[in-house]
mmCIF file of C-alpha atoms in Angstrom:
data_model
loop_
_atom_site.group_PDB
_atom_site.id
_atom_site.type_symbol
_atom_site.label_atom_id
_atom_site.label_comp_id
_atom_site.label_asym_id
_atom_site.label_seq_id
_atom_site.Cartn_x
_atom_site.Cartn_y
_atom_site.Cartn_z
ATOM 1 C CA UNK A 1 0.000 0.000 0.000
ATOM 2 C CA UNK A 2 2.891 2.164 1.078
ATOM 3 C CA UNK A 3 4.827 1.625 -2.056
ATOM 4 C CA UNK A 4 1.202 2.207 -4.336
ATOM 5 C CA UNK A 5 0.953 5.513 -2.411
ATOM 6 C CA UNK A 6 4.807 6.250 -3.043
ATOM 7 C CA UNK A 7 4.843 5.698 -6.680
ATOM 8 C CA UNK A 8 1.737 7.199 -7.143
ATOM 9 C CA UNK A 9 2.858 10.769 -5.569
ATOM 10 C CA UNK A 10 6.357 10.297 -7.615
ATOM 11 C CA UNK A 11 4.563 9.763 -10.658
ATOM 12 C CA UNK A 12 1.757 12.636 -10.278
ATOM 13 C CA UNK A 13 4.989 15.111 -9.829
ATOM 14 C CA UNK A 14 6.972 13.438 -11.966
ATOM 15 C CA UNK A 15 4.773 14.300 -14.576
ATOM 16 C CA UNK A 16 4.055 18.009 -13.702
ATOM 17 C CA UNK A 17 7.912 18.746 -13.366
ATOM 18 C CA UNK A 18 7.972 17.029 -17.519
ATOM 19 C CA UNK A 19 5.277 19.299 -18.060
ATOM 20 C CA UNK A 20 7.124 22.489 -16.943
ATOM 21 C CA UNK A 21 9.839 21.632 -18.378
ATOM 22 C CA UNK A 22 8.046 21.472 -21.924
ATOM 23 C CA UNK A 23 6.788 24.783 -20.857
ATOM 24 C CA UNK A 24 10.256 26.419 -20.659
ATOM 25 C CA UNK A 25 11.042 24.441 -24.191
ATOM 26 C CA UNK A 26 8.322 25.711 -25.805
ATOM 27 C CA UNK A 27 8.537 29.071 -24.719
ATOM 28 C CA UNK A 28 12.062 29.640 -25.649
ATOM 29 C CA UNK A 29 11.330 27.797 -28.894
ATOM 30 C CA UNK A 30 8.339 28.397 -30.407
ATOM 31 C CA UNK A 31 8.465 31.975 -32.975
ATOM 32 C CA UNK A 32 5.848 34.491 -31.879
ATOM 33 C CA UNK A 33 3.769 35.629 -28.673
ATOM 34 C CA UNK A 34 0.809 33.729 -29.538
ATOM 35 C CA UNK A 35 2.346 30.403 -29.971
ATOM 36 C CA UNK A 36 3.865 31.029 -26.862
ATOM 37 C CA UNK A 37 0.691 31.541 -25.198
ATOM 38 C CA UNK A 38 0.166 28.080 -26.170
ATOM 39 C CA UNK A 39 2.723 26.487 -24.390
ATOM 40 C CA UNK A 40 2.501 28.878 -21.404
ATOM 41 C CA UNK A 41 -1.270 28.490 -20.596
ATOM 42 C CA UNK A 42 -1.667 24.676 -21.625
ATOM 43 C CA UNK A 43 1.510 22.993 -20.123
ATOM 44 C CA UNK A 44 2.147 25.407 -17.079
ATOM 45 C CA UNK A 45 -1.517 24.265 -16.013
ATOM 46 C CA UNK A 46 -1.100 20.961 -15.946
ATOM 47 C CA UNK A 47 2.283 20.856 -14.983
ATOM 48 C CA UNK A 48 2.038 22.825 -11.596
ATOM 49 C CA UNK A 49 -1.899 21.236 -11.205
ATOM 50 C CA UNK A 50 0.253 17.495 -10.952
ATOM 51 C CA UNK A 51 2.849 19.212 -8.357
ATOM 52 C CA UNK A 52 0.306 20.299 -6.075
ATOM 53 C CA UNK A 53 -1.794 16.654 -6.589
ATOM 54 C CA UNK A 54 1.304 15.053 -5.697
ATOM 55 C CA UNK A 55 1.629 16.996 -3.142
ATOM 56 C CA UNK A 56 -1.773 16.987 -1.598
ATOM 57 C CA UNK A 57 -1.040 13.131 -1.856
ATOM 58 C CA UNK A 58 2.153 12.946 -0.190
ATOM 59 C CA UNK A 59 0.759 14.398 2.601
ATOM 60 C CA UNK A 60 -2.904 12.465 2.979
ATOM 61 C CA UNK A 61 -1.311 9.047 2.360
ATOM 62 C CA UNK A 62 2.146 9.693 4.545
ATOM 63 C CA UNK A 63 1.219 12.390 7.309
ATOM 64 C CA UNK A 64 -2.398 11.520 7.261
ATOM 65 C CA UNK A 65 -3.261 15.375 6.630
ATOM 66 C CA UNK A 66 -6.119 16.387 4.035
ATOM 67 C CA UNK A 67 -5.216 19.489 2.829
ATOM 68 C CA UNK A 68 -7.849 21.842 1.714
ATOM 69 C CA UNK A 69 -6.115 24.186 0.570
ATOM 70 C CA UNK A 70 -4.194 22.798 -2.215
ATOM 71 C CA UNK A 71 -6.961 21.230 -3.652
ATOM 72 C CA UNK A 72 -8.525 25.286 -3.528
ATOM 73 C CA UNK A 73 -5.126 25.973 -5.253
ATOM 74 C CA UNK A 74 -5.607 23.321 -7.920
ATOM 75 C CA UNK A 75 -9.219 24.804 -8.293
ATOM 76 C CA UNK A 76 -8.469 28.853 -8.524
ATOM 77 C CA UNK A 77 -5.461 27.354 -10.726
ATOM 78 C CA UNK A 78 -7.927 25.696 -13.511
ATOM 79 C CA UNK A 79 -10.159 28.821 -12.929
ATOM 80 C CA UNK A 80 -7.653 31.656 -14.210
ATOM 81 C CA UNK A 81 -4.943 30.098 -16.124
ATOM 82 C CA UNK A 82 -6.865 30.042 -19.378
ATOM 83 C CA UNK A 83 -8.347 33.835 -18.445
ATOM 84 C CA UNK A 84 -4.434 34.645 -18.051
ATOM 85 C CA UNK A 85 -3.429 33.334 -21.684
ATOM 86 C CA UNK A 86 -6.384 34.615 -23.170
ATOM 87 C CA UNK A 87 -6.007 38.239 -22.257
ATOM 88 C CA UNK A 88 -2.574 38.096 -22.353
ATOM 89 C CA UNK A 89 -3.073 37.167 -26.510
ATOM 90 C CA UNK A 90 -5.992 39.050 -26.493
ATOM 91 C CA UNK A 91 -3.812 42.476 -25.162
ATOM 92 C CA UNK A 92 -0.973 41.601 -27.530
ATOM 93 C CA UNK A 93 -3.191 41.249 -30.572
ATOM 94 C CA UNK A 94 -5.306 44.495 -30.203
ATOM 95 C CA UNK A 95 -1.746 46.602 -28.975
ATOM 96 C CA UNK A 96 -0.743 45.273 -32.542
ATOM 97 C CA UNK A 97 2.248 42.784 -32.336
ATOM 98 C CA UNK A 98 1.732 40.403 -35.720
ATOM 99 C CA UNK A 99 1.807 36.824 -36.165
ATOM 100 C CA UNK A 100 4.905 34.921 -37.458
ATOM 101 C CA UNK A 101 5.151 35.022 -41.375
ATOM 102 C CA UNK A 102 4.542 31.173 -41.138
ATOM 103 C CA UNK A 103 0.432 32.034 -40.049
ATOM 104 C CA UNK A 104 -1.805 31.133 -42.467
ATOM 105 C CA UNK A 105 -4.563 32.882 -42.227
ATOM 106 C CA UNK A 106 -5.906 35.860 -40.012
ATOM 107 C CA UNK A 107 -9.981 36.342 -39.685
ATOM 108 C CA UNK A 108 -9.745 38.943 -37.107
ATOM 109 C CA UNK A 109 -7.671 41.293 -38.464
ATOM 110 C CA UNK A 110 -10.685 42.666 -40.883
ATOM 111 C CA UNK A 111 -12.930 42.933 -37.365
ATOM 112 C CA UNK A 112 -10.491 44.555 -35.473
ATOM 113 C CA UNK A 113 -9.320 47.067 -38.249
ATOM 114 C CA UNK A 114 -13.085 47.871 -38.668
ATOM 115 C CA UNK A 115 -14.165 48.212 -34.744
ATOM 116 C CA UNK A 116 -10.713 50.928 -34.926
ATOM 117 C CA UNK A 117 -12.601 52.822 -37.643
ATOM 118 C CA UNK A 118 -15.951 52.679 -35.484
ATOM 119 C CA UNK A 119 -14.586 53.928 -32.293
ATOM 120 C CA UNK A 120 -12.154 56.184 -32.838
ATOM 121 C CA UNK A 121 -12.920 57.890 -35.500
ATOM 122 C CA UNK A 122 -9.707 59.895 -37.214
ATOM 123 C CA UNK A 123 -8.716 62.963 -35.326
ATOM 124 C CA UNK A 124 -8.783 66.621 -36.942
ATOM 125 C CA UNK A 125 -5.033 67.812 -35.944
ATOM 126 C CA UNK A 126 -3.564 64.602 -37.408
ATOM 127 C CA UNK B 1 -32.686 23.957 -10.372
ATOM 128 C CA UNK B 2 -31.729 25.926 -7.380
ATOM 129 C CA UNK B 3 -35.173 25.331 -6.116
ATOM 130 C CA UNK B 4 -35.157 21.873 -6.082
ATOM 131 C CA UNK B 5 -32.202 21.511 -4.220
ATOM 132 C CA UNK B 6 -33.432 24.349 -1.341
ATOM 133 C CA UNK B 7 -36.487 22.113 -1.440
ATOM 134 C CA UNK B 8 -34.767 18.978 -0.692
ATOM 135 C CA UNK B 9 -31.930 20.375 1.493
ATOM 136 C CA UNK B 10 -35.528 21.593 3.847
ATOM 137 C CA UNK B 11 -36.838 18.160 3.362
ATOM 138 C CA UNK B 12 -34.076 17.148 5.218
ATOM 139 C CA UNK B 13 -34.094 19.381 7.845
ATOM 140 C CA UNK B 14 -38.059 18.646 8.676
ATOM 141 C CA UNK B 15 -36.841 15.165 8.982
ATOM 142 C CA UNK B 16 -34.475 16.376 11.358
ATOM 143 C CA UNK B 17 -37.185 18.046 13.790
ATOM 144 C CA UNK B 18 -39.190 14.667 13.200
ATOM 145 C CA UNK B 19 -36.983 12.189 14.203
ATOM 146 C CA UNK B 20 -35.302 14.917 17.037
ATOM 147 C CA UNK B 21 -31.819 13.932 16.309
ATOM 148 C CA UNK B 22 -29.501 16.415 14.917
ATOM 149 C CA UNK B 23 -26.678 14.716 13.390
ATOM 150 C CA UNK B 24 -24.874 13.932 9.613
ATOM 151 C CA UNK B 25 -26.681 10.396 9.669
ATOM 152 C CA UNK B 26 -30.157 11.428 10.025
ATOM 153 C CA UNK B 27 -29.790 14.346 7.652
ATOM 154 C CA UNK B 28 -28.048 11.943 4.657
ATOM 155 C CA UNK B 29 -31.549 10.017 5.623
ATOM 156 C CA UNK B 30 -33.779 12.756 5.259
ATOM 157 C CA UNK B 31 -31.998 13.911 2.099
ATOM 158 C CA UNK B 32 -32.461 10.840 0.498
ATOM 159 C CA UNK B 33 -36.082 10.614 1.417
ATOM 160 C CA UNK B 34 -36.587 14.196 -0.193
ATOM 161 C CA UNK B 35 -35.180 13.226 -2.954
ATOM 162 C CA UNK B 36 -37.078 10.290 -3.665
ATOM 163 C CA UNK B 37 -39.880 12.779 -2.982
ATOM 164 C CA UNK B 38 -38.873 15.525 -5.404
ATOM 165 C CA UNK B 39 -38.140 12.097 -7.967
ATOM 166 C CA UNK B 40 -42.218 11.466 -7.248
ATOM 167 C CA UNK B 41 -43.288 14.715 -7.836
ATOM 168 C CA UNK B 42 -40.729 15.732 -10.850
ATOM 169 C CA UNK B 43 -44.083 15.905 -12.913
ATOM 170 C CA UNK B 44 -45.078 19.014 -11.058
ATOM 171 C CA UNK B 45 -41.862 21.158 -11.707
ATOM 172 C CA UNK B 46 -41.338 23.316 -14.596
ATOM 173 C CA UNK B 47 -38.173 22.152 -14.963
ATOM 174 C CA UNK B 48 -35.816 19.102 -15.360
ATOM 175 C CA UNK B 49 -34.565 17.143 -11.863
ATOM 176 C CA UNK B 50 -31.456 18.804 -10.809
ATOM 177 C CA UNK B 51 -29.642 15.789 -10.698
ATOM 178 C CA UNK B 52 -30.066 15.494 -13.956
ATOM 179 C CA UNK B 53 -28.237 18.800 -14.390
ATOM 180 C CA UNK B 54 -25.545 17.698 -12.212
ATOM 181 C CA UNK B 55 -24.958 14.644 -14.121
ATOM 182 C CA UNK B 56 -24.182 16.854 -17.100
ATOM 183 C CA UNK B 57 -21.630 18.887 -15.313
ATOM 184 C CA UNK B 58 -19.801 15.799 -14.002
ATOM 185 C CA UNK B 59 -19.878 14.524 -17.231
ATOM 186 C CA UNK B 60 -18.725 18.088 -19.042
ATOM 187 C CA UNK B 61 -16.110 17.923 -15.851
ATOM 188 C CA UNK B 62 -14.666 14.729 -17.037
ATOM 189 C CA UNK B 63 -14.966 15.666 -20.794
ATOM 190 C CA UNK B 64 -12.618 18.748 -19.844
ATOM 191 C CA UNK B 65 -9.938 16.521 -18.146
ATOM 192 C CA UNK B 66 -9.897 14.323 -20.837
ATOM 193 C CA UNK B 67 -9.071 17.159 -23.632
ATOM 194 C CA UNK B 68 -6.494 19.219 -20.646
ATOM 195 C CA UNK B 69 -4.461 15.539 -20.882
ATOM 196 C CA UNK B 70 -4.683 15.476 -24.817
ATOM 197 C CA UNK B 71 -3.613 18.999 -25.452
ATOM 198 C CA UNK B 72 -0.877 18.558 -22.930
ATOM 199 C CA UNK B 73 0.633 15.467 -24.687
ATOM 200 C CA UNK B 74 -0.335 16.984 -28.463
ATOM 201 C CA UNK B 75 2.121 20.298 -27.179
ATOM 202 C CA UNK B 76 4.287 18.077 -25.812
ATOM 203 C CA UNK B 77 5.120 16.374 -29.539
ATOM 204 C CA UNK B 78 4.729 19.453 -31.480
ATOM 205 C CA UNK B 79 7.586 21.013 -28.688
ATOM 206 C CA UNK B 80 9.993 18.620 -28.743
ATOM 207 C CA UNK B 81 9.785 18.240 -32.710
ATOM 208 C CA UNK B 82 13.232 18.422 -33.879
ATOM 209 C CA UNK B 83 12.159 20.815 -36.628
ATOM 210 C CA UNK B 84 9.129 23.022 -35.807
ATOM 211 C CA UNK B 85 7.085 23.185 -39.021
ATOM 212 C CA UNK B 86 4.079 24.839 -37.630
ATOM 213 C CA UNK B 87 1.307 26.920 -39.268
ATOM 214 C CA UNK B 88 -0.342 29.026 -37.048
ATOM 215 C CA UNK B 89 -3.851 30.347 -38.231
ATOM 216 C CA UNK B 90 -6.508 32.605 -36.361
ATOM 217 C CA UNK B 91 -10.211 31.413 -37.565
ATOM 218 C CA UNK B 92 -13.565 32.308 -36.694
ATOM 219 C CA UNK B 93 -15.813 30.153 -34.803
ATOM 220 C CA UNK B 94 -19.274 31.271 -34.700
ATOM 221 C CA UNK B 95 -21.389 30.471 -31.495
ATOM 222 C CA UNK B 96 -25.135 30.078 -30.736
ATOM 223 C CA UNK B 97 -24.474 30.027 -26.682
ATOM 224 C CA UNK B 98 -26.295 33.001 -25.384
ATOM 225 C CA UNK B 99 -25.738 33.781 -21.877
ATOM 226 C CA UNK B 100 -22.241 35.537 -20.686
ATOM 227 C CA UNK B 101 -21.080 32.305 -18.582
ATOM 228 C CA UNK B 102 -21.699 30.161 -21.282
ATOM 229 C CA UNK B 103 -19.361 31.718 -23.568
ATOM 230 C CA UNK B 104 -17.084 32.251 -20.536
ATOM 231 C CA UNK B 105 -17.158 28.539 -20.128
ATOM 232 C CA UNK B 106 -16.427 27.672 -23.705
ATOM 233 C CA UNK B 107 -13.718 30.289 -24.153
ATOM 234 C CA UNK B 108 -11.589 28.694 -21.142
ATOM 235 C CA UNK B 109 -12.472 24.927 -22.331
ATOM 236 C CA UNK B 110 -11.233 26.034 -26.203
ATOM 237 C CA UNK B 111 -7.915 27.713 -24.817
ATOM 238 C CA UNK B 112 -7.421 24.678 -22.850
ATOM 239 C CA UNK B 113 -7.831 22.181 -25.367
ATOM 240 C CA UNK B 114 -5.696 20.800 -28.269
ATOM 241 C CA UNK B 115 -3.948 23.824 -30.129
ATOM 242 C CA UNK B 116 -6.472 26.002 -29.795
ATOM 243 C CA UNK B 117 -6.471 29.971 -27.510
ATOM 244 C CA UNK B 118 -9.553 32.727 -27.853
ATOM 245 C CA UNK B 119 -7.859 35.675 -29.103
ATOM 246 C CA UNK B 120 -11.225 37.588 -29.188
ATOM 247 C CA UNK B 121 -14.932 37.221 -28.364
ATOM 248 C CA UNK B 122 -16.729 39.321 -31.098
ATOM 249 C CA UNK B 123 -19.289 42.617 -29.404
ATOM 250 C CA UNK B 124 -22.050 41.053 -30.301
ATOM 251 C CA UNK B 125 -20.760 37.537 -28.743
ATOM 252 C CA UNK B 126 -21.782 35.641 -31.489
ATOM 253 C CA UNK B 127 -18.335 34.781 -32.920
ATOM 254 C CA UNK B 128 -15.448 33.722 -31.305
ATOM 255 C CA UNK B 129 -11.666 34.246 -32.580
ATOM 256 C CA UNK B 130 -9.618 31.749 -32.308
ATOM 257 C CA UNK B 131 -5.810 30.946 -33.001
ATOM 258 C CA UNK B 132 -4.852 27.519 -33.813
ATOM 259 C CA UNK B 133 -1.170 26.416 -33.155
ATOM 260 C CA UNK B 134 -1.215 24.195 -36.429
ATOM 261 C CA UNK B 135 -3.779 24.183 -39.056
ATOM 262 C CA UNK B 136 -3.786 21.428 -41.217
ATOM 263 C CA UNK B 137 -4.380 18.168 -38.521
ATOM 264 C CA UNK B 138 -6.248 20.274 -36.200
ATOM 265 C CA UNK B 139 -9.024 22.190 -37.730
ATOM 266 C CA UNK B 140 -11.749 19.964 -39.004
ATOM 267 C CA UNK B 141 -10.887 17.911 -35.706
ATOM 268 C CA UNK B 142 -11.149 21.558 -33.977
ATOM 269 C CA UNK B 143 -14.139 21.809 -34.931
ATOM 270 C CA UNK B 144 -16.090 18.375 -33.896
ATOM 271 C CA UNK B 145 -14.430 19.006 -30.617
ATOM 272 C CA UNK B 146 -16.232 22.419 -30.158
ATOM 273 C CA UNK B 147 -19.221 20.980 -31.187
ATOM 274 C CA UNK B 148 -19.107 18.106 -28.267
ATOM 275 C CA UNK B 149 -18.239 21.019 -25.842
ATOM 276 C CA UNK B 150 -20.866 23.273 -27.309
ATOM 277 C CA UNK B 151 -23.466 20.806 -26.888
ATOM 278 C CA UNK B 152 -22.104 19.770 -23.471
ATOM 279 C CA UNK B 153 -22.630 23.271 -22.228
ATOM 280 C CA UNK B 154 -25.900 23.359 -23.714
ATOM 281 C CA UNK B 155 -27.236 20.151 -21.805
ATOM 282 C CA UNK B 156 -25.961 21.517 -18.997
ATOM 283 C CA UNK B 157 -27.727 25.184 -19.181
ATOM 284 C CA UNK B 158 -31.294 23.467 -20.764
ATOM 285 C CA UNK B 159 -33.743 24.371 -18.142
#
């Protein structure tokens, strides 16, 4: 039982330190902010979600303490890491930074070009 | 929904005061009894059981850890590629969800799935803008998967 509970914990953070590692890869590999934003918000998620199971499973099965609180950590964690990458894109896409040149295709750049010309419409001392 | 469960959480509680003993056990009791009440009576509510409602959310729940592993392991390969021949591409995905948690909901389900993150949610919230990390295997597959999570939102928010 012991050893199921041991290789169970190594495993869980086993996994999420993999995961974070793929997170540093990716972010030092991958071309522009939004792929980025990719690898930040999908792997980081995981990754640091299995450290804290592990955790919180280390110490039920060993010290025979049931931790609340990590498992609220795990919770607020799935609740605004996708909110984080999204306006994070979302902010670097309307302030203007482009895609790599290997993007295919780009169905927002008509909407957002054609909200600018709604809004703020051109100024007189320009 | 919400009624139902006030309903049968008070259920409970009468069959507290009725049986005069105020503990877990005699409240799991009287929780059960309400519901098979609530169960008898479903044909008197406007809406559907709640439980039914729940079991959508558990099952949207485990749908959502199912695609979190998947994307992980799909960004894992495309990271440690040894040459990264990616083609990014922002589409638009248009929505029929109406309410604002809805789309809330969907937006942080599509940024944590495979290859996909919502750039933008259009003013109107009818269209959604989405940026795919590699076009060419993921986005007719993109799209059947926001059509199980679509429909998974909506059998959870049917009244």
């Amino acid at each position: 039982m012991t050893v199921l509970a041991n290789s169970l914990i190594v495993l869980t953070i086993v996994v999420g330190v993999i995961f974070t590692l793929v997170t540093v890869i990716g972010i030092l590999r991958f071309p522009d902010v939004y792929t980025r934003a990719h690898a930040a918000s999908k792997s980081a998620t995981l990754g640091v979600l299995s450290i804290l199971l592990g955790v919180f499973f280390h110490f039920w099965f060993n010290e025979g303490h049931f931790s609340i609180q990590l498992i609220l950590g795990i919770v607020f964690l799935f609740i605004t890491s996708p909110i984080g990458g999204h306006l994070m894109s979302r902010a670097a896409y309307l302030s203007g930074v482009k895609p790599t040149v290997l993007t295919v295709g780009d169905d927002l750049a008509e909407v957002v070009k054609k909200a600018r010309q709604n809004q703020l419409p051109p100024r007189e001392d320009e | 929904m919400a009624f139902q469960i006030l309903l049968n959480f008070f259920i409970a509680s009468v069959w507290m005061f009725m049986s005069s003993s105020m503990n877990a056990r005699t409240f799991i009791v009287g929780y059960l009894i309400g519901f098979l009440l609530i169960f008898m009576m479903r044909r008197f509510f406007k809406q559907r059981l709640y439980i039914e409602r729940l079991w959508a959310t558990i099952k949207l729940t485990l749908l959502f850890f199912k695609e979190l592993t998947l994307s992980n392991i799909s960004v894992l390969l495309l990271v440690l590629r040894p040459n990264l021949n990616i083609q990014p591409m922002i589409f638009a995905l248009p929505t029929d969800l109406e309410h604002d948690w809805e789309i809330t909901l969907l937006a942080s389900l599509i940024t944590l799935t495979p290859g996909t993150i919502v750039l933008y949610v259009s003013d109107d919230q009818r269209t959604l803008y989405i940026h795919a990390i590699d076009v060419d295997d993921v986005d007719d597959a993109i799209d059947s998967i926001k059509n199980s999570f679509e429909k998974a939102i909506k059998e959870v928010s049917r009244p």
